[in-house]
């Protein structure tokens, strides 16, 4: 199971990579493996504003639609356009090409409440 | 009744092989092994095997057993020759579907009913409530397992296991195996050529391993659902219900209204003459949309008409497909409607059944 050290994790299986005041958000390798066969991603609209914990996207496998929660508060500044034609990037490259959206953080202190890779590893066992 | 889910004899073997299980009809069954899409594709292009041991086997025998069943089932059993099978319905007094099933005619008055897992108990209660002197009902569902081998390579697999030709569609043979009997039938729920085996539980694991050793892909109920929906085969409890008649479900081909009587017939005859209020139609999404799923609202001109009963992104076609009961006036080919998905509407069109035609 791939759980990169340089990311922070939500217990609802999203990851965030922070550069300056921008966070890139996706779902973990564990999450994509549990969902399998992702066939549709409903990414948030650019300009949408979320509070930490809000439903911000939907990832759909063949069998089910799963809500994705924003790990932090902020405004969406970019969505991963590549997922519209190739949603399986979330399966094949969950931490890289399969990112979901980028957000401008309004409260970087929220990052402290998120899990480290080892905390997340412990959660999923 | 025990409320914890039941397991087939293959449960441990399947879990060890990576099966992810879900509750289905009171049974803990594999929904997938590797990937629903891969399993779907294996059945469409090569061969897959499904454990369908959860399904029920009820043997009906005795003098006049056939006549008795004629009064309970919609299709005309007289047209089902010995050694053949027939799809049919068990209806309630209102003409609604209790169960959809396949009858296998083993002899003049010797008939196997293959019924849905979640309906075994209800079917048995219904049948016993209507039983007549001389009729024997033998529910072997607990003692028997079943496997479905489906896909274009099925005939080769059958030959490899049994050293003889696979039974033709809608026919079956009884084969001796280890002092027991295997019923091998040319039936299935995927639209592909294939066969189903009904056999004593204790014979199932060895046969399962043998089939896998021939390169057949183990498949779960997830792929079974995508495959059957591409063919517009109904799933009881989703597309069929006690409140809907088989005519409303568009399955009148399996209802012999020319039989003198069967439970529910009067309602169907009346419905046929007065016109069907609703019909189950095939809907295809016409623009890029999230996958349709069961219980999504269907709208016309912004007004709700009903809801989808099944839906999925078709793995073979790459478009969203669904089934829904629509008012009769709108249940016509080419009719445009909308499906509401998370509050947004997406266009769909009433399409021909089935969505997919196997090569």
Coordinates of C-alpha atoms in Angstrom, one line a residue:
Chain A
X1 CA 0.0 0.0 0.0
X2 CA 1.5 3.3 -1.1
X3 CA 1.2 6.1 1.5
X4 CA 3.6 8.9 0.7
X5 CA 5.3 10.6 3.7
X6 CA 5.0 14.1 2.3
X7 CA 1.2 14.2 2.3
X8 CA -1.4 14.8 5.0
X9 CA -4.4 12.5 5.2
X10 CA -8.1 12.7 6.3
X11 CA -9.6 9.7 8.0
X12 CA -12.2 9.7 5.1
X13 CA -9.3 8.7 2.8
X14 CA -8.4 11.9 1.0
X15 CA -4.9 13.2 0.8
X16 CA -3.6 16.8 0.5
X17 CA -0.3 18.1 -0.8
X18 CA 0.4 21.7 0.2
X19 CA 2.6 24.1 -1.7
X20 CA 2.4 27.7 -0.3
X21 CA -1.3 28.4 0.2
X22 CA -2.4 25.8 -2.4
X23 CA -3.5 22.3 -1.6
X24 CA -3.8 19.5 -4.1
X25 CA -6.4 16.9 -3.1
X26 CA -7.0 13.4 -4.1
X27 CA -8.0 10.0 -2.7
X28 CA -5.6 7.5 -1.3
X29 CA -4.2 4.3 -2.9
X30 CA -6.2 2.4 -0.2
X31 CA -9.4 4.3 -1.2
X32 CA -9.0 3.6 -4.9
X33 CA -8.3 0.0 -4.3
X34 CA -11.4 -0.3 -2.2
X35 CA -13.6 1.4 -4.8
X36 CA -11.9 -0.3 -7.8
X37 CA -12.9 0.4 -11.4
X38 CA -13.5 4.2 -11.1
X39 CA -15.7 5.1 -14.1
X40 CA -16.8 8.7 -13.3
X41 CA -15.4 11.6 -11.3
X42 CA -17.6 14.6 -10.5
X43 CA -15.0 17.3 -9.6
X44 CA -15.9 20.6 -8.0
X45 CA -16.4 23.7 -10.0
X46 CA -13.6 26.3 -10.0
X47 CA -14.6 29.1 -7.6
X48 CA -16.6 26.8 -5.3
X49 CA -16.0 27.4 -1.6
X50 CA -15.9 24.6 0.9
X51 CA -15.5 24.2 4.6
X52 CA -13.4 21.4 5.9
X53 CA -15.5 18.2 5.9
X54 CA -17.9 19.4 3.2
X55 CA -18.8 17.0 0.4
X56 CA -16.9 18.5 -2.5
X57 CA -16.7 15.7 -5.2
X58 CA -18.2 12.4 -6.1
X59 CA -16.1 9.4 -7.3
X60 CA -18.1 6.6 -8.9
X61 CA -17.1 3.0 -9.4
X62 CA -19.2 0.5 -11.3
X63 CA -21.1 -0.4 -8.2
X64 CA -21.4 2.8 -6.2
X65 CA -21.1 6.6 -5.9
X66 CA -18.8 7.7 -3.1
X67 CA -18.8 11.2 -1.6
X68 CA -15.4 12.9 -1.3
X69 CA -14.9 15.4 1.6
X70 CA -12.7 18.4 1.5
X71 CA -9.9 18.0 4.1
X72 CA -9.6 21.7 4.5
X73 CA -11.5 24.9 4.0
X74 CA -10.9 27.1 0.9
X75 CA -11.8 28.0 -2.7
X76 CA -11.3 25.6 -5.6
X77 CA -8.8 27.0 -8.1
X78 CA -8.4 24.1 -10.5
X79 CA -10.1 20.7 -11.2
X80 CA -8.3 17.9 -12.9
X81 CA -9.7 18.0 -16.4
X82 CA -8.0 14.8 -17.5
X83 CA -10.4 12.8 -15.3
X84 CA -13.4 13.7 -17.4
X85 CA -12.1 11.5 -20.3
X86 CA -10.0 9.1 -18.2
X87 CA -11.4 8.6 -14.7
X88 CA -9.3 5.5 -14.2
X89 CA -6.3 7.7 -13.6
X90 CA -7.6 7.8 -10.0
X91 CA -7.0 4.0 -9.9
X92 CA -3.7 3.9 -11.8
X93 CA -2.1 7.0 -10.3
X94 CA -4.0 8.1 -7.2
X95 CA -1.2 10.5 -5.9
X96 CA -0.1 12.0 -9.2
X97 CA -2.1 12.1 -12.4
X98 CA -5.3 11.1 -10.5
X99 CA -5.5 14.2 -8.3
X100 CA -9.0 15.6 -8.1
X101 CA -8.8 19.4 -7.5
X102 CA -6.7 22.2 -6.1
X103 CA -7.9 24.5 -3.4
X104 CA -6.6 27.9 -1.9
X105 CA -6.5 27.3 1.8
X106 CA -8.2 29.8 4.0
X107 CA -6.9 28.3 7.2
X108 CA -3.6 26.5 7.0
X109 CA -3.8 25.6 10.7
X110 CA -6.4 23.0 9.7
X111 CA -3.5 20.9 8.4
X112 CA -2.4 20.2 11.9
X113 CA -5.7 18.2 12.5
X114 CA -5.0 15.9 9.6
X115 CA -3.1 12.6 9.8
X116 CA 0.5 11.9 9.0
X117 CA 1.3 9.0 6.7
X118 CA 2.1 6.8 9.7
X119 CA -1.2 7.8 11.5
X120 CA -3.1 7.0 8.3
X121 CA -1.3 3.7 7.9
X122 CA -2.3 2.8 11.5
X123 CA -5.9 3.7 10.7
X124 CA -6.3 1.4 7.7
X125 CA -4.3 -1.4 9.3
Chain B
X1 CA -35.4 -17.2 11.1
X2 CA -31.7 -16.7 11.3
X3 CA -30.9 -13.2 10.2
X4 CA -27.1 -13.5 9.7
X5 CA -26.2 -13.9 6.1
X6 CA -25.8 -17.4 4.7
X7 CA -22.8 -18.5 2.8
X8 CA -22.3 -21.0 0.0
X9 CA -20.0 -23.9 0.2
X10 CA -17.4 -21.9 -1.8
X11 CA -17.3 -19.0 0.7
X12 CA -13.8 -19.8 2.2
X13 CA -12.3 -20.7 -1.2
X14 CA -13.6 -17.5 -2.7
X15 CA -12.5 -15.3 0.2
X16 CA -9.0 -16.8 0.0
X17 CA -9.0 -16.0 -3.8
X18 CA -9.7 -12.3 -2.9
X19 CA -13.4 -12.1 -3.2
X20 CA -15.1 -9.0 -1.8
X21 CA -18.5 -10.0 -0.5
X22 CA -21.8 -8.2 -0.1
X23 CA -25.2 -9.2 1.2
X24 CA -27.5 -10.4 -1.6
X25 CA -30.9 -11.9 -0.9
X26 CA -29.7 -12.9 2.6
X27 CA -26.5 -14.4 1.3
X28 CA -22.9 -13.2 1.7
X29 CA -21.8 -13.4 -1.9
X30 CA -18.7 -12.2 -3.9
X31 CA -19.5 -8.9 -5.6
X32 CA -16.1 -9.1 -7.4
X33 CA -12.8 -10.8 -7.4
X34 CA -10.3 -8.7 -9.3
X35 CA -12.4 -6.0 -11.0
X36 CA -16.0 -5.9 -12.2
X37 CA -14.9 -4.5 -15.5
X38 CA -12.3 -7.2 -16.1
X39 CA -14.8 -9.9 -15.1
X40 CA -17.5 -8.4 -17.4
X41 CA -15.0 -8.4 -20.2
X42 CA -13.9 -12.0 -19.6
X43 CA -17.5 -13.1 -20.0
X44 CA -18.1 -11.1 -23.2
X45 CA -14.8 -12.2 -24.8
X46 CA -13.7 -15.5 -23.2
X47 CA -15.3 -17.2 -20.2
X48 CA -16.2 -16.6 -16.6
X49 CA -17.6 -18.6 -13.8
X50 CA -20.1 -17.5 -11.2
X51 CA -21.1 -19.2 -8.0
X52 CA -24.9 -19.1 -8.0
X53 CA -25.3 -21.6 -5.2
X54 CA -27.5 -19.1 -3.4
X55 CA -30.3 -19.8 -5.9
X56 CA -33.0 -22.2 -5.0
X57 CA -33.8 -25.6 -6.5
X58 CA -37.3 -26.9 -5.9
X59 CA -38.3 -30.2 -7.4
X60 CA -42.0 -30.8 -8.2
X61 CA -43.2 -34.3 -9.0
X62 CA -46.3 -36.5 -8.9
X63 CA -49.1 -37.4 -11.3
X64 CA -50.5 -34.2 -12.7
X65 CA -47.6 -32.1 -11.5
X66 CA -47.4 -30.4 -14.8
X67 CA -51.1 -29.6 -14.8
X68 CA -50.8 -28.2 -11.3
X69 CA -47.9 -25.9 -12.3
X70 CA -49.8 -24.8 -15.3
X71 CA -52.3 -23.2 -12.9
X72 CA -49.5 -21.3 -11.0
X73 CA -47.0 -20.3 -13.7
X74 CA -47.6 -17.9 -16.6
X75 CA -45.8 -19.6 -19.5
X76 CA -47.2 -22.7 -21.2
X77 CA -45.4 -25.7 -19.8
X78 CA -47.0 -27.9 -22.4
X79 CA -44.6 -26.2 -24.9
X80 CA -41.6 -27.2 -22.8
X81 CA -40.5 -30.6 -24.0
X82 CA -38.8 -33.1 -21.6
X83 CA -35.1 -32.1 -21.4
X84 CA -35.9 -28.4 -22.1
X85 CA -36.2 -25.3 -20.0
X86 CA -38.5 -22.3 -20.0
X87 CA -38.5 -18.9 -18.4
X88 CA -41.7 -18.1 -16.5
X89 CA -43.4 -16.2 -13.7
X90 CA -45.1 -17.0 -10.4
X91 CA -47.8 -14.3 -9.9
X92 CA -49.9 -13.2 -6.9
X93 CA -53.6 -12.8 -7.2
X94 CA -53.2 -9.2 -8.4
X95 CA -51.0 -10.3 -11.3
X96 CA -47.8 -9.0 -9.6
X97 CA -44.6 -10.9 -9.8
X98 CA -43.7 -13.1 -6.8
X99 CA -40.7 -14.5 -8.6
X100 CA -39.3 -15.1 -12.0
X101 CA -37.8 -18.5 -12.5
X102 CA -36.7 -21.2 -14.9
X103 CA -38.4 -24.5 -15.1
X104 CA -36.4 -27.5 -16.2
X105 CA -38.7 -30.3 -17.4
X106 CA -37.0 -33.6 -16.3
X107 CA -39.9 -35.9 -17.1
X108 CA -43.6 -36.0 -17.9
X109 CA -44.5 -34.7 -14.4
X110 CA -41.0 -34.2 -13.0
X111 CA -40.0 -30.5 -12.9
X112 CA -37.1 -28.5 -11.4
X113 CA -37.9 -24.9 -10.5
X114 CA -34.8 -22.7 -10.3
X115 CA -35.8 -19.6 -8.2
X116 CA -34.2 -16.5 -6.8
X117 CA -32.2 -16.8 -3.6
X118 CA -34.2 -14.1 -1.8
X119 CA -37.5 -15.7 -2.8
X120 CA -37.0 -19.4 -1.9
X121 CA -38.9 -19.2 1.3
X122 CA -41.7 -17.1 -0.1
X123 CA -42.0 -19.3 -3.2
X124 CA -42.2 -22.5 -1.1
X125 CA -44.9 -21.0 1.1
X126 CA -46.9 -19.9 -1.9
X127 CA -46.5 -23.3 -3.6
X128 CA -47.4 -25.2 -0.5
X129 CA -50.5 -23.0 0.1
X130 CA -51.8 -24.1 -3.3
X131 CA -50.6 -27.7 -3.2
X132 CA -52.9 -30.5 -4.3
X133 CA -53.1 -34.2 -3.4
X134 CA -50.4 -36.3 -5.1
X135 CA -48.0 -33.4 -5.7
X136 CA -44.6 -33.7 -4.1
X137 CA -42.6 -30.5 -3.4
X138 CA -39.0 -31.2 -2.6
X139 CA -37.0 -28.1 -1.7
X140 CA -33.3 -29.1 -2.3
X141 CA -32.0 -25.5 -2.1
X142 CA -29.9 -26.1 1.0
X143 CA -28.3 -29.3 -0.3
X144 CA -27.6 -28.1 -3.8
X145 CA -25.1 -25.7 -5.2
X146 CA -24.9 -24.2 -8.7
X147 CA -22.3 -22.7 -11.0
X148 CA -22.8 -20.6 -14.1
X149 CA -20.1 -20.8 -16.8
X150 CA -20.7 -18.1 -19.4
X151 CA -18.8 -16.7 -22.4
X152 CA -17.9 -17.6 -26.0
X153 CA -15.3 -20.2 -24.7
X154 CA -18.0 -22.1 -22.7
X155 CA -18.5 -24.9 -25.2
X156 CA -14.8 -25.7 -25.0
X157 CA -14.8 -25.6 -21.2
X158 CA -17.8 -28.0 -21.1
X159 CA -16.1 -30.4 -23.5
X160 CA -13.0 -30.2 -21.3
X161 CA -14.8 -31.1 -18.1
X162 CA -17.4 -33.5 -19.3
X163 CA -16.0 -34.9 -22.6
X164 CA -19.1 -34.2 -24.5
X165 CA -21.0 -31.4 -26.3
X166 CA -22.5 -28.6 -24.3
X167 CA -26.3 -28.7 -24.2
X168 CA -27.9 -26.3 -26.6
X169 CA -29.7 -23.2 -25.3
X170 CA -32.7 -24.0 -23.3
X171 CA -31.9 -27.7 -23.1
X172 CA -30.3 -29.7 -20.3
X173 CA -28.9 -33.2 -19.5
X174 CA -28.4 -35.1 -16.3
X175 CA -24.8 -36.3 -16.0
X176 CA -23.5 -38.9 -13.5
X177 CA -20.6 -37.6 -11.4
X178 CA -19.0 -39.4 -8.4
X179 CA -22.2 -41.5 -7.8
X180 CA -24.3 -38.3 -7.8
X181 CA -26.1 -36.4 -10.6
X182 CA -25.2 -33.1 -12.1
X183 CA -27.8 -31.2 -14.1
X184 CA -26.1 -29.4 -16.9
X185 CA -28.2 -26.8 -18.7
X186 CA -27.7 -24.4 -21.6
X187 CA -29.0 -21.5 -19.7
X188 CA -27.6 -18.2 -18.3
X189 CA -28.1 -14.6 -17.3
X190 CA -25.4 -12.9 -19.3
X191 CA -26.6 -13.1 -23.0
X192 CA -23.5 -15.1 -23.9
X193 CA -23.4 -18.8 -24.7
X194 CA -22.8 -20.8 -21.6
X195 CA -24.1 -23.4 -19.2
X196 CA -25.2 -23.8 -15.7
X197 CA -24.6 -26.7 -13.4
X198 CA -26.9 -27.8 -10.6
X199 CA -25.4 -30.3 -8.3
X200 CA -25.0 -31.6 -4.7
X201 CA -23.0 -29.1 -2.6
X202 CA -20.2 -31.5 -1.8
X203 CA -19.4 -31.7 -5.5
X204 CA -19.1 -28.0 -6.0
X205 CA -15.6 -27.1 -4.7
X206 CA -13.8 -29.8 -6.8
X207 CA -15.6 -28.7 -9.9
X208 CA -15.0 -25.0 -9.2
X209 CA -11.2 -25.7 -8.9
X210 CA -11.3 -27.7 -12.1
X211 CA -13.1 -24.9 -14.0
X212 CA -10.6 -22.3 -12.8
X213 CA -7.7 -24.6 -13.8
X214 CA -9.1 -24.4 -17.4
X215 CA -8.4 -20.7 -17.3
X216 CA -12.0 -19.6 -16.6
X217 CA -12.1 -16.3 -14.7
X218 CA -14.0 -16.2 -11.3
X219 CA -16.7 -13.6 -11.5
X220 CA -18.8 -11.9 -8.8
X221 CA -22.4 -10.6 -8.7
X222 CA -21.1 -7.1 -9.8
X223 CA -20.3 -8.4 -13.3
X224 CA -23.4 -10.6 -13.3
X225 CA -25.5 -7.4 -12.8
X226 CA -23.7 -5.4 -15.5
X227 CA -24.0 -8.3 -18.0
X228 CA -27.7 -8.9 -17.3
X229 CA -28.6 -5.2 -17.5
X230 CA -26.9 -4.9 -20.9
X231 CA -29.3 -7.7 -22.0
X232 CA -32.3 -6.1 -20.2
X233 CA -32.8 -9.2 -18.2
X234 CA -34.8 -8.2 -15.2
X235 CA -33.7 -8.5 -11.6
X236 CA -36.5 -9.5 -9.3
X237 CA -36.8 -7.1 -6.4
X238 CA -35.5 -4.2 -8.6
X239 CA -37.1 -4.4 -12.0
X240 CA -39.9 -6.9 -11.0
X241 CA -42.1 -6.5 -8.0
X242 CA -45.4 -7.7 -6.5
X243 CA -46.9 -4.4 -7.7
X244 CA -45.9 -4.9 -11.3
X245 CA -47.2 -7.4 -13.8
X246 CA -45.0 -9.2 -16.3
X247 CA -46.9 -7.3 -19.1
X248 CA -45.9 -4.0 -17.6
X249 CA -42.4 -5.4 -17.4
X250 CA -42.5 -6.0 -21.2
X251 CA -42.2 -9.7 -20.7
X252 CA -45.5 -10.8 -22.2
X253 CA -43.6 -13.3 -24.4
X254 CA -43.4 -15.5 -21.3
X255 CA -47.1 -15.2 -20.4
X256 CA -49.5 -17.6 -22.1
X257 CA -52.8 -15.8 -21.9
X258 CA -54.3 -18.5 -24.1
X259 CA -54.0 -21.0 -21.2
X260 CA -57.4 -21.5 -19.6
X261 CA -56.3 -20.3 -16.1
X262 CA -53.4 -19.5 -13.9
X263 CA -53.2 -17.3 -10.8
X264 CA -53.1 -13.6 -11.9
X265 CA -54.4 -14.3 -15.4
X266 CA -57.7 -12.4 -15.0
X267 CA -55.8 -9.2 -14.1
X268 CA -53.4 -9.6 -17.0
X269 CA -56.3 -10.2 -19.4
X270 CA -58.1 -7.1 -18.1
X271 CA -54.9 -5.1 -18.3
X272 CA -54.3 -6.2 -21.9
X273 CA -57.8 -5.1 -23.0
X274 CA -57.8 -1.8 -21.1
X275 CA -54.2 -0.9 -21.8
X276 CA -51.1 -1.0 -19.7
X277 CA -50.7 1.9 -17.3
X278 CA -46.9 1.7 -17.4
X279 CA -44.2 -0.2 -19.2
X280 CA -40.6 -1.0 -18.3
X281 CA -38.4 0.7 -20.8
X282 CA -34.7 0.7 -21.6
X283 CA -33.1 4.1 -21.2
X284 CA -29.8 5.2 -22.7
X285 CA -28.1 8.4 -21.6
X286 CA -27.5 10.6 -24.7
X287 CA -24.9 13.0 -23.2
X288 CA -22.0 12.5 -20.9
X289 CA -23.4 12.0 -17.4
X290 CA -22.6 10.3 -14.2
X291 CA -23.7 6.6 -14.3
X292 CA -27.4 6.2 -13.8
X293 CA -28.3 4.0 -10.8
X294 CA -31.4 2.5 -9.3
X295 CA -34.0 4.9 -7.8
X296 CA -32.9 8.0 -9.7
X297 CA -35.9 10.1 -10.7
X298 CA -37.0 10.1 -14.3
X299 CA -38.6 13.3 -15.6
X300 CA -40.3 14.6 -18.7
X301 CA -40.5 18.3 -19.2
X302 CA -39.3 18.7 -15.7
X303 CA -42.2 16.7 -14.2
X304 CA -41.3 13.5 -12.3
X305 CA -42.6 10.3 -14.0
X306 CA -41.1 7.7 -11.9
X307 CA -37.7 6.3 -11.1
X308 CA -35.0 4.0 -12.5
X309 CA -35.2 0.4 -11.3
X310 CA -31.7 -0.5 -12.3
X311 CA -28.8 1.5 -13.9
X312 CA -25.1 1.3 -14.6
X313 CA -22.4 2.6 -16.9
X314 CA -22.5 -0.2 -19.5
X315 CA -19.0 -1.6 -19.6
X316 CA -19.5 -2.9 -23.2
X317 CA -21.0 0.2 -24.6
X318 CA -19.4 2.9 -22.5
X319 CA -22.7 4.8 -21.9
X320 CA -25.1 4.9 -19.0
X321 CA -28.0 2.5 -19.3
X322 CA -31.1 2.1 -17.1
X323 CA -34.5 0.5 -16.8
X324 CA -37.5 2.4 -15.6
X325 CA -41.3 2.1 -15.6
X326 CA -42.7 5.0 -17.7
X327 CA -46.4 5.9 -18.3
X328 CA -47.6 4.1 -21.4
X329 CA -47.8 7.2 -23.6
X330 CA -44.1 7.9 -23.1
X331 CA -42.9 4.3 -23.3
X332 CA -42.1 4.4 -26.9
X333 CA -38.8 4.1 -28.8
X334 CA -37.0 7.3 -29.3
X335 CA -38.9 9.1 -26.5
X336 CA -36.7 11.7 -24.8
X337 CA -36.8 12.0 -21.1
X338 CA -34.4 13.2 -18.4
X339 CA -32.8 11.4 -15.5
X340 CA -32.1 13.4 -12.3
X341 CA -28.7 12.6 -10.8
X342 CA -27.8 14.5 -7.6
X343 CA -30.2 17.3 -8.5
X344 CA -29.0 17.8 -12.1
X345 CA -30.9 16.5 -15.0
X346 CA -29.3 14.6 -17.9
X347 CA -31.1 13.6 -21.2
X348 CA -31.9 10.0 -21.9
X349 CA -33.8 8.2 -24.7
X350 CA -36.0 5.1 -24.7
X351 CA -33.9 2.6 -26.6
X352 CA -34.4 -0.9 -28.1
X353 CA -34.0 -3.9 -25.9
X354 CA -31.5 -5.4 -25.4
X355 CA -28.8 -2.6 -25.2
X356 CA -26.1 -5.1 -26.2
X357 CA -26.2 -7.9 -28.7
X358 CA -23.5 -10.5 -28.2
X359 CA -21.5 -11.4 -31.3

